[in-house]
Coordinates of C-alpha atoms and ligand atoms in Angstrom, one line a residue:
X1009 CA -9.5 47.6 33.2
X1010 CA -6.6 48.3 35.6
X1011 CA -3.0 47.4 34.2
X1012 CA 0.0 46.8 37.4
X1013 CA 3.5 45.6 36.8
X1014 CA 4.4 43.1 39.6
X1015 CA 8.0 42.6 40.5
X1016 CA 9.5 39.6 42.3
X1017 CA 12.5 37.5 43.1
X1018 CA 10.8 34.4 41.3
X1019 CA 7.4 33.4 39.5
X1020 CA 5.9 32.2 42.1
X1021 CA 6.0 35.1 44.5
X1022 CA 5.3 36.9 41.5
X1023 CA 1.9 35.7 41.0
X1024 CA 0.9 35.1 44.7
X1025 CA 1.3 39.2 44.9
X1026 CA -0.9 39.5 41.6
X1027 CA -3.2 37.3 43.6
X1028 CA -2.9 38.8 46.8
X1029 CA -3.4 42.5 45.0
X1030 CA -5.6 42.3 42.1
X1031 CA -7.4 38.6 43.3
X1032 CA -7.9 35.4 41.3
X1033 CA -9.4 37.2 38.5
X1034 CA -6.5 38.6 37.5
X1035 CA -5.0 37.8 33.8
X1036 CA -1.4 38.2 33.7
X1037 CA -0.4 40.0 30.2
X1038 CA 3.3 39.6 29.8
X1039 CA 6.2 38.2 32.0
X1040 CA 10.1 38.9 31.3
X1041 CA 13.6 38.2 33.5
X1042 CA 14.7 41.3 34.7
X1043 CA 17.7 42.4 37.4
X1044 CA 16.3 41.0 40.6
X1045 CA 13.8 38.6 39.6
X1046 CA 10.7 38.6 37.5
X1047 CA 8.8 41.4 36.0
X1048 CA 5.2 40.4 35.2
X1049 CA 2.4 42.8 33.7
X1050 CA -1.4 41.8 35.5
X1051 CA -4.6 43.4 34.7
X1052 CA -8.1 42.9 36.3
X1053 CA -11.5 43.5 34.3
X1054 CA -9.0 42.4 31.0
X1055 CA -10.8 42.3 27.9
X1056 CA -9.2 40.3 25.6
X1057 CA -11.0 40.9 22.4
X1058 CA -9.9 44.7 22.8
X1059 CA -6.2 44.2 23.7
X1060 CA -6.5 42.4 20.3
X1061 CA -7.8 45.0 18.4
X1062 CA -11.1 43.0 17.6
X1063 CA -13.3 45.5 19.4
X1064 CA -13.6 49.3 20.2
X1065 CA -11.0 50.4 22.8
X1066 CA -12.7 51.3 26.7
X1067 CA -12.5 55.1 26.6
X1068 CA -11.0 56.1 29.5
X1069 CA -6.8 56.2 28.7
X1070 CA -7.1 53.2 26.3
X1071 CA -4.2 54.0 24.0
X1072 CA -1.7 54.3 26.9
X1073 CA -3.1 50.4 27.8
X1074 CA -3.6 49.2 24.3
X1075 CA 0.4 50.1 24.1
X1076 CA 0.9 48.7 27.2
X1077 CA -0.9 45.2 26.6
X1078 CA 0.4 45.3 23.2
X1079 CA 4.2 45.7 24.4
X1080 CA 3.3 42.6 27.3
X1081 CA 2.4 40.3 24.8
X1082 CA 5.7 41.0 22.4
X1083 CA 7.5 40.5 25.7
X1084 CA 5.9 37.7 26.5
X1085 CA 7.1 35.8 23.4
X1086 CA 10.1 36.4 24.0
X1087 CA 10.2 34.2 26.7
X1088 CA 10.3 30.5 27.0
X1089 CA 9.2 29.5 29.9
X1090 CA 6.1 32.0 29.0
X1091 CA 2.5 30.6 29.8
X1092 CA -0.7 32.1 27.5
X1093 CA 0.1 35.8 27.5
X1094 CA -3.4 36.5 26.7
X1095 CA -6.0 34.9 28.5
X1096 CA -9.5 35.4 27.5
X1097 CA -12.3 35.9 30.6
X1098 CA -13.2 32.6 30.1
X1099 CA -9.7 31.4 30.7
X1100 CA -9.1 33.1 34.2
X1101 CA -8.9 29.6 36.0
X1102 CA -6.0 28.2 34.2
X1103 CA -3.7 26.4 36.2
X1104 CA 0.1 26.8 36.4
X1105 CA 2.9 25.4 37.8
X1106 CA 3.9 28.3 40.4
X1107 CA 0.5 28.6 41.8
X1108 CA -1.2 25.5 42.3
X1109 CA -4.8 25.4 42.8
X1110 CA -6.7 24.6 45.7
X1111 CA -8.7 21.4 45.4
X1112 CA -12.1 22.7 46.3
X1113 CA -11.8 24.6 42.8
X1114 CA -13.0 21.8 40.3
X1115 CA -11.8 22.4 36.8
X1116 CA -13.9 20.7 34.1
X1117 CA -12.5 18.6 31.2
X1118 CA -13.5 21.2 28.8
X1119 CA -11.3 24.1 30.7
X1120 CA -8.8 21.6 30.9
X1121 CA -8.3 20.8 27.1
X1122 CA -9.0 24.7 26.0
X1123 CA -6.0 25.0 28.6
X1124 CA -3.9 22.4 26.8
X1125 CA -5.1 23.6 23.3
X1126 CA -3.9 27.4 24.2
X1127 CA -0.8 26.2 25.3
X1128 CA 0.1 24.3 22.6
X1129 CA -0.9 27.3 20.2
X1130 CA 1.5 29.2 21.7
X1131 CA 4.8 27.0 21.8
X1132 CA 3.6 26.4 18.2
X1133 CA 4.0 30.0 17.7
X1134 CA 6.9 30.2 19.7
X1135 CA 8.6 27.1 17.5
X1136 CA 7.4 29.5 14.2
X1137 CA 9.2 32.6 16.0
X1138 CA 12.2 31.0 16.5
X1139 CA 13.0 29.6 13.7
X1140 CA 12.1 32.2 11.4
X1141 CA 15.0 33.8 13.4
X1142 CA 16.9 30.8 12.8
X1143 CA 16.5 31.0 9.1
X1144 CA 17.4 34.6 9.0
X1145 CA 20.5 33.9 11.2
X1146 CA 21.3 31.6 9.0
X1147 CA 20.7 33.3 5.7
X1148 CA 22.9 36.0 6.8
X1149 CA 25.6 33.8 7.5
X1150 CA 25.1 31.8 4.1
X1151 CA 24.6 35.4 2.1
X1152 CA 28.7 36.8 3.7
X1153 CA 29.9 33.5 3.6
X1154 CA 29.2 32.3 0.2
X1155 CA 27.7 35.9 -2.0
X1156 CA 27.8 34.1 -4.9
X1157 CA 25.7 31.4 -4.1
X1158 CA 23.5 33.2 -2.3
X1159 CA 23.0 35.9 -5.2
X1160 CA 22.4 32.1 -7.0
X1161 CA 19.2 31.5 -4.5
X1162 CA 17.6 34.8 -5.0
X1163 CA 17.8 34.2 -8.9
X1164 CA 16.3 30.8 -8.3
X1165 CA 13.4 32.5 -5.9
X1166 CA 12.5 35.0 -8.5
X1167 CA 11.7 31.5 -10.6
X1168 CA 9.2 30.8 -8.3
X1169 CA 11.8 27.8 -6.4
X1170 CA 11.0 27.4 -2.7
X1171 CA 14.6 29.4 -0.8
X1172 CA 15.0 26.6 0.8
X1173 CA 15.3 24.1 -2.2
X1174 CA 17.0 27.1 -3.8
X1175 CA 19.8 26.7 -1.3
X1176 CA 20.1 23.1 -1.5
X1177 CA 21.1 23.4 -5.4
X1178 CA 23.5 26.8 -5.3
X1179 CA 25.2 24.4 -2.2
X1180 CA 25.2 21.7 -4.7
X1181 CA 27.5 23.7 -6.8
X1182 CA 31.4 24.2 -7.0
X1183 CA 32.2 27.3 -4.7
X1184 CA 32.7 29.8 -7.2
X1185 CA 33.5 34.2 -7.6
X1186 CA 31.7 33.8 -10.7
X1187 CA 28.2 34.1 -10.7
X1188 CA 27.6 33.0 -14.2
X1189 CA 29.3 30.2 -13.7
X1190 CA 27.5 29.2 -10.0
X1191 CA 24.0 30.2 -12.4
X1192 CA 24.7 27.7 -15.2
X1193 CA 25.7 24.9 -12.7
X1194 CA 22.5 25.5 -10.8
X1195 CA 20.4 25.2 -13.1
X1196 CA 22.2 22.0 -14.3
X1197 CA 21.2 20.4 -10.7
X1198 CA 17.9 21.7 -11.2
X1199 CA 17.3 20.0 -14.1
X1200 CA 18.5 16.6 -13.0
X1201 CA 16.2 16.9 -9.9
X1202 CA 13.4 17.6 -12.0
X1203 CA 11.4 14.1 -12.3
X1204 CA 10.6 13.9 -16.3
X1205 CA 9.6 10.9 -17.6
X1206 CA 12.4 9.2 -20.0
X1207 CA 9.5 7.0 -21.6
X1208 CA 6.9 8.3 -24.1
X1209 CA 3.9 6.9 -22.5
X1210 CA 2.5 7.2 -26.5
X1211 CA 5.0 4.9 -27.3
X1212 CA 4.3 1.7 -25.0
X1213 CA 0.6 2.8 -25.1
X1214 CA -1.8 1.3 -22.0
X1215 CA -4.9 1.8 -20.9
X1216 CA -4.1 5.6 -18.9
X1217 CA -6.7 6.8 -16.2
X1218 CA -5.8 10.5 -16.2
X1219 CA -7.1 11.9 -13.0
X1220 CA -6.4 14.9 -11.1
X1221 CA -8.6 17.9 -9.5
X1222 CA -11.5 19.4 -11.3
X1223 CA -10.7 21.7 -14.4
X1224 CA -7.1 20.9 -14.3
X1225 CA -7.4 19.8 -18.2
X1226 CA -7.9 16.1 -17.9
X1227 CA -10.2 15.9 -21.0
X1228 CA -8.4 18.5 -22.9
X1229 CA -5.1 16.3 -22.3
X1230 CA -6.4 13.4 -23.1
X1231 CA -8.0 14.9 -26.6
X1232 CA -4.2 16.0 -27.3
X1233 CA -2.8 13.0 -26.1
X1234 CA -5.0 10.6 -28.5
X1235 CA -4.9 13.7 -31.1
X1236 CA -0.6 12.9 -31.0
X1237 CA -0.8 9.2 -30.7
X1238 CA -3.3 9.1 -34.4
X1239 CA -1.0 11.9 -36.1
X1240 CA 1.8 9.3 -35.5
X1241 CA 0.2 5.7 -35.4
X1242 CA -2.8 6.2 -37.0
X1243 CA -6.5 5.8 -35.6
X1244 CA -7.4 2.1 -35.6
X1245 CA -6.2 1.4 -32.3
X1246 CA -7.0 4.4 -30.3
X1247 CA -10.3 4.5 -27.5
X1248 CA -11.4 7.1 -25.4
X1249 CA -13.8 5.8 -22.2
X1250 CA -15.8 8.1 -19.9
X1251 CA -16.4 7.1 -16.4
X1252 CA -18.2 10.1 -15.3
X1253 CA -21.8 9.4 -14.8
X1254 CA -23.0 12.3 -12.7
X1255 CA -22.0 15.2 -14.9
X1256 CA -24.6 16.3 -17.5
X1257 CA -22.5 16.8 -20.4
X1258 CA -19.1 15.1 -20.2
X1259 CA -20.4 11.9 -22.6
X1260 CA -21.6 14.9 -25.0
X1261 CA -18.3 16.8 -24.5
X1262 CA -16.3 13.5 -24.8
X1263 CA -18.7 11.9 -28.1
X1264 CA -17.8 15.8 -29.8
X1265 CA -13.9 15.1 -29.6
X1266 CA -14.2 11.7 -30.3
X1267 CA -16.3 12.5 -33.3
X1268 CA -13.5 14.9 -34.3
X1269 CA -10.4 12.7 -33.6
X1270 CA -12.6 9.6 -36.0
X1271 CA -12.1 7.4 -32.9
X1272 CA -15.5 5.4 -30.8
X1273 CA -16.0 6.5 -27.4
X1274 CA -17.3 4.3 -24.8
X1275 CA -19.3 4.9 -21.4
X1276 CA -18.5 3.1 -18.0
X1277 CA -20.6 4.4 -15.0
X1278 CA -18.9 2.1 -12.6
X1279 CA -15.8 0.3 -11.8
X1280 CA -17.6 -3.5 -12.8
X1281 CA -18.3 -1.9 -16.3
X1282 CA -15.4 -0.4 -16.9
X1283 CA -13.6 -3.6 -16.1
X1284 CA -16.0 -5.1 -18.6
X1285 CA -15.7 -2.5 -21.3
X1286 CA -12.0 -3.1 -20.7
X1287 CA -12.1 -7.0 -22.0
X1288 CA -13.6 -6.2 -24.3
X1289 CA -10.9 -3.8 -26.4
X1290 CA -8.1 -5.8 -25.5
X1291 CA -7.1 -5.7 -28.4
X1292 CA -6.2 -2.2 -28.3
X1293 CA -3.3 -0.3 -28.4
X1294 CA -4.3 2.6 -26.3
X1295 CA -6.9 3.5 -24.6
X1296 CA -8.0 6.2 -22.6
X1297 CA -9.9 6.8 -19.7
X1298 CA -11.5 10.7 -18.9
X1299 CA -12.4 11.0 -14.9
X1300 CA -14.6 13.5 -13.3
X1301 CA -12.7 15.9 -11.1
X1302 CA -11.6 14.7 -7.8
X1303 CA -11.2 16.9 -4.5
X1304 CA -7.8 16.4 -3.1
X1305 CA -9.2 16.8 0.2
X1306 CA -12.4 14.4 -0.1
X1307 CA -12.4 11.8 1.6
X1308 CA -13.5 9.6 -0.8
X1309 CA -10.4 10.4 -3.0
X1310 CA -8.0 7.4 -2.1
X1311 CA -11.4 4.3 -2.3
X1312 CA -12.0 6.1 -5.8
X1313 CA -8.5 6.2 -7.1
X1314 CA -7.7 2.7 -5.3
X1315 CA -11.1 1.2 -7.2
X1316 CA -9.7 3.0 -10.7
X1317 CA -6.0 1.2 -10.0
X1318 CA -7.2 -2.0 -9.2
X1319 CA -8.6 -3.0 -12.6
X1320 CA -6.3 -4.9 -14.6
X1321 CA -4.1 -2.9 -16.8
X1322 CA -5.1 0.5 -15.7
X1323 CA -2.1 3.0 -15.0
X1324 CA -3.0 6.1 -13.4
X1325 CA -1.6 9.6 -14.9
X1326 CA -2.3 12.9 -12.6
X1327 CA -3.0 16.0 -14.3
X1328 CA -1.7 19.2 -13.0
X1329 CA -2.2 22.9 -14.0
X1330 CA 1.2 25.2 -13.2
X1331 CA -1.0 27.9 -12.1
X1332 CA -2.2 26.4 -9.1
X1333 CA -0.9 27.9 -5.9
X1334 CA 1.8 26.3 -4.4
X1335 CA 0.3 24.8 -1.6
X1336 CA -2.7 23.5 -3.7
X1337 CA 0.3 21.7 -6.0
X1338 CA 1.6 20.1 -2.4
X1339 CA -1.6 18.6 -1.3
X1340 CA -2.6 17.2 -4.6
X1341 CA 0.6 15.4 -5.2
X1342 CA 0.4 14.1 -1.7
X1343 CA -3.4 13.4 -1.8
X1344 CA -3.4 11.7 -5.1
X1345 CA 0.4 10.4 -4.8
X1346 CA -1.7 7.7 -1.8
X1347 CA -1.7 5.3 -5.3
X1348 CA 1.2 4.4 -7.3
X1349 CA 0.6 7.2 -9.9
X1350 CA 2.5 6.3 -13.5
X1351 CA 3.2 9.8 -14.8
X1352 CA 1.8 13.6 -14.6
X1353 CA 0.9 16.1 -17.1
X1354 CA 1.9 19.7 -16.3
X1355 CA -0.9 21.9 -17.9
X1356 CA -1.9 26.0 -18.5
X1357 CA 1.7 26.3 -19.0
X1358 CA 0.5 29.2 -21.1
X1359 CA -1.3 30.6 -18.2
X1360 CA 1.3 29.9 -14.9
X1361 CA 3.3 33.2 -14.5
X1362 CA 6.1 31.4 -13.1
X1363 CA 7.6 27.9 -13.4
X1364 CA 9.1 27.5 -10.0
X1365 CA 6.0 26.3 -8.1
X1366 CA 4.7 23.2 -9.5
X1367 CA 8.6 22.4 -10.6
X1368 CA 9.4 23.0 -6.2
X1369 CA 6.4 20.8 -5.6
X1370 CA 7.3 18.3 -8.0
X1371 CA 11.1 17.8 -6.8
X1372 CA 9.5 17.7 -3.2
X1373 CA 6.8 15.0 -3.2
X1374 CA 10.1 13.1 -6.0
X1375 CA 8.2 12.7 -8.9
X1376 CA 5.5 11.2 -10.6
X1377 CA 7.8 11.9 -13.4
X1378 CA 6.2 14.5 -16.0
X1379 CA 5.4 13.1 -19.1
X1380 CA 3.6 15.9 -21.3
X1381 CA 2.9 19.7 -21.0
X1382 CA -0.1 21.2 -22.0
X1383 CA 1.1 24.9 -23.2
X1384 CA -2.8 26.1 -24.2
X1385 CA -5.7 25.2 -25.7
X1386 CA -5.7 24.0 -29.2
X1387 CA -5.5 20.3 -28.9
X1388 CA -3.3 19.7 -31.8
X1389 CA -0.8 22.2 -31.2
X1390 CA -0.8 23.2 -27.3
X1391 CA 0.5 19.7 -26.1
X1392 CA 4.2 18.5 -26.2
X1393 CA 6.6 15.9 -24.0
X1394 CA 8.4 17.4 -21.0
X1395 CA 11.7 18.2 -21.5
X1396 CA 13.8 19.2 -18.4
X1397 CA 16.2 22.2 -21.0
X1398 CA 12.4 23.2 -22.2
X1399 CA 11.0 23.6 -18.8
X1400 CA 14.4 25.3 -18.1
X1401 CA 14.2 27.7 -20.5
X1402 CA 10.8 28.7 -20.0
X1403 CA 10.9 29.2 -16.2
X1404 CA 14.0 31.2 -17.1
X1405 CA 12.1 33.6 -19.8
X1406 CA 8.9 34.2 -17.6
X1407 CA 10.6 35.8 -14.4
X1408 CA 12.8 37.7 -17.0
X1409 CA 9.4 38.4 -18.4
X1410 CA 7.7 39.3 -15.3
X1411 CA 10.0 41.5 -14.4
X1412 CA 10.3 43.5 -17.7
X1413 CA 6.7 44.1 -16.6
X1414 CA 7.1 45.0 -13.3
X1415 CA 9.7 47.7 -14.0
X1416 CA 7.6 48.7 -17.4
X1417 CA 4.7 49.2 -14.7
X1418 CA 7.1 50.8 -12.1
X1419 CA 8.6 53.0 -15.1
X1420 CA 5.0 54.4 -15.8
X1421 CA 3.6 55.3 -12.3
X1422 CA 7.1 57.1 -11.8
X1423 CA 5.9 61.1 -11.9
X1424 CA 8.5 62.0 -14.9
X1425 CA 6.6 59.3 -17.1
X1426 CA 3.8 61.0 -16.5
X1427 CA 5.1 63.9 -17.4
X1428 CA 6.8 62.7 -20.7
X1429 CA 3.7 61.2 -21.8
X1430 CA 0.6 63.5 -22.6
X1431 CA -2.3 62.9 -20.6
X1432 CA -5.9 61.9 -21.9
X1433 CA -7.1 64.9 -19.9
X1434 CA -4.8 67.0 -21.3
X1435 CA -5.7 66.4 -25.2
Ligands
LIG1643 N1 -4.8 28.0 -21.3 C1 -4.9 26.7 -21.2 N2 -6.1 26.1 -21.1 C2 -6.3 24.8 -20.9 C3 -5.1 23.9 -20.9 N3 -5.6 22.7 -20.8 C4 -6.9 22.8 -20.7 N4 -7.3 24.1 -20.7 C5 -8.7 24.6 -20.7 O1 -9.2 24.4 -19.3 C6 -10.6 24.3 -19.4 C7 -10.9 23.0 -18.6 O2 -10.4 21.9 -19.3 P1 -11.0 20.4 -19.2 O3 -10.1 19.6 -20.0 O4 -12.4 20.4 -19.4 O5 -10.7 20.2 -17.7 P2 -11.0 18.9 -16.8 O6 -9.9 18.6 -15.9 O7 -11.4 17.8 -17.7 O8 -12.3 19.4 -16.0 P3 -13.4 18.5 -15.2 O9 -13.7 17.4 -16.0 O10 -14.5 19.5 -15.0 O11 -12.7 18.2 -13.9 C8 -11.0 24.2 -20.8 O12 -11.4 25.5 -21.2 C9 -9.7 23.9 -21.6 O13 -9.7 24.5 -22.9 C10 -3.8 24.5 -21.1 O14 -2.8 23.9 -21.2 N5 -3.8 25.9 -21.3
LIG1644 MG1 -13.2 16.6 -17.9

């Protein structure tokens, strides 16, 4: 591969001496503004997959190019009015603005949407470069401006809290020198933004669909939910229905806790039954319906959950664990959120190692408003409503927990704690 830096008074003189030099196989690797004109880096014989790093460098003076390709592409970026810096072989025909191709050189449809597709990659990148700089810029600016406030956001990151909700609640609060004081108020507009249910769904009773992802807790939540209902109202008017036919098992696992709450348990393998099974315990004060696990992303999620809200009565409660990653919370809200969804049940409480996550995701996608928590397990104990000082509290005490272990862990792998403490080896 041979590497040449081509200057010029513009970009298209620029590439017609790239041409005229190195032909129309040439790939140029980098352009910048310099005094003068235009400074553009061209290679011939270019393999892309090694200027990557994706395969063994050439031997002959590679590092010296790899540094060079390397230091093209960062330039590259750096540019706006920069087309693909790295152009696969395949790629070499590309058309551009300054050096328009002749018209006995066909270019297939194919070429021409891998040529759109690469350029759009790269002013997405671009867009993703600049405003990261933007928000650091900015950051900055909000961090000398307004300390307190900003020491406020980090407090609320180490929560788990997106930085940029984060910012919209320390903003929310009265400028303020004292931090305590900027804390408490922060967590005050937290807490309003927080969508919790003001209604025990327990108390109006329904007929409740809880749905949600697989292994979330649905069943488990909807043992504890029937498990509180009978410890206050008794069991007369309690039912549990299954709906999921395919699973082997989930009758047997829903008969078991039915068996042990002293309440029937009924079967509905399609929507026409449950309907049915439905008239018929009308005169029931709540009933609730188990769902298999749905896939946020299948495609059959919104005709399912559409079918399930359609029959008369039915409200539809999503289920929720806190320890699902961020962006798993985001798209299951959205996903399931395509039907009016009545409430949400936040479970494995016990399990997320910070709050901030499925509270951010909550407060983003506005709700459906939180009913109950599921805090473990045990279906008579693990289960209680959500309370926005509870939540509070608890997302508080786990990143102060977290980071008592983090500096426990640092405190041991620190050499004089080694020291202090005898080793195994040494007994
Ligand atoms: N630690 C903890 N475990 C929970 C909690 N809720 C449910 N689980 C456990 O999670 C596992 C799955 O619970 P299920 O209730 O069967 O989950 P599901 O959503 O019905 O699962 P599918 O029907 O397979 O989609 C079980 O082992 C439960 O004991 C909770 O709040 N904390
Ligand atoms: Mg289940």
């Amino acid at each position: 591969m041979k590497i040449k830096r081509f200057m010029a008074p513009d970009m298209r003189q620029a590439i017609r001496r790239v041409r005229e030099e190195l032909g129309m196989d040439a790939v140029i690797l980098s352009n910048k503004k310099v005094d003068g004109g235009i400074e553009l880096m061209a290679a011939i014989d270019f393999d892309a997959e090694w200027a990557e790093g994706k395969t063994e460098p050439p031997p002959a003076s590679a590092p010296a190019r790899a540094n060079e390709a390397e230091a093209g592409r960062l330039a590259a970026r750096e540019h706006f009015d920069a087309f693909p810096s790295v152009r696969p072989k395949a790629d070499r025909r590309w058309p551009d603005k300054a050096t328009p191709r002749p018209d006995d050189e066909p270019l297939d449809k194919a070429e021409d949407s891998a040529t759109v597709a690469a350029l759009q990659q790269e002013l997405a990148s671009m867009r993703d470069l600049l405003e990261g700089q933007l928000a650091r810029i900015a950051w900055s600016e909000f961090t000398r401006e307004r300390p307190r406030q900003a020491e406020v956001v980090r407090h609320l990151e180490r929560l788990g809290l997106d930085q940029a909700l984060g910012r919209v609640i320390a903003e929310a609060g009265p400028p303020t020198a004292d931090f305590r004081q900027a804390w408490r108020a922060a967590l005050a507009t937290l807490g309003k933004r927080l969508p919790v249910s003001q209604d025990d769904v327990l108390e109006q009773g329904g007929v409740i669909a809880l749905v949600g992802p697989t292994g979330v807790g649905k069943t488990t939540s909807l043992a504890k939910l029937a498990a509180r209902y009978i410890i206050r109202h008794g069991k007369r008017d309690v039912v549990l229905v299954n709906t999921d036919a395919y699973r082997i098992g989930t009758l047997a696992q829903l008969n078991t806790l039915g068996q042990l709450l002293g309440v029937p348990v009924y079967q509905a393998e399609n929507p026409e039954a449950l309907a049915r099974v439905l008239r018929g315990l009308h005169d029931k004060r709540l009933i609730l319906i188990d769902t298999p696990g749905m896939a946020p992303r299948d495609d059959a999620l919104r005709p399912q959950l559409q079918t399930l809200a359609a029959i008369p009565g039915v409200t539809l409660t999503l289920v929720l664990a806190a320890n699902m990653a961020r962006s798993t919370l985001t798209e299951t809200l959205q996903r399931f959120g395509q039907v009016p969804l009545d409430g949400a049940i936040l479970t494995r409480l016990d399990e997320a190692e910070t709050l901030g996550e499925a509270l951010s995701a909550l407060i983003e996608a506005k709700g459906p408003p939180l009913g109950y928590l599921g805090t473990g397990q045990r279906i008579a104990d693990d289960f209680e409503p959500a309370d926005r000082q509870h939540l509070l509290v608890r997302a508080v005490e786990l990143a102060r927990r977290r980071e008592r272990e983090t500096r426990a862990r640092a405190t041991a792998h620190t050499p004089s704690a080694h020291h202090e403490r005898p080793s195994v080896h040494a007994q």
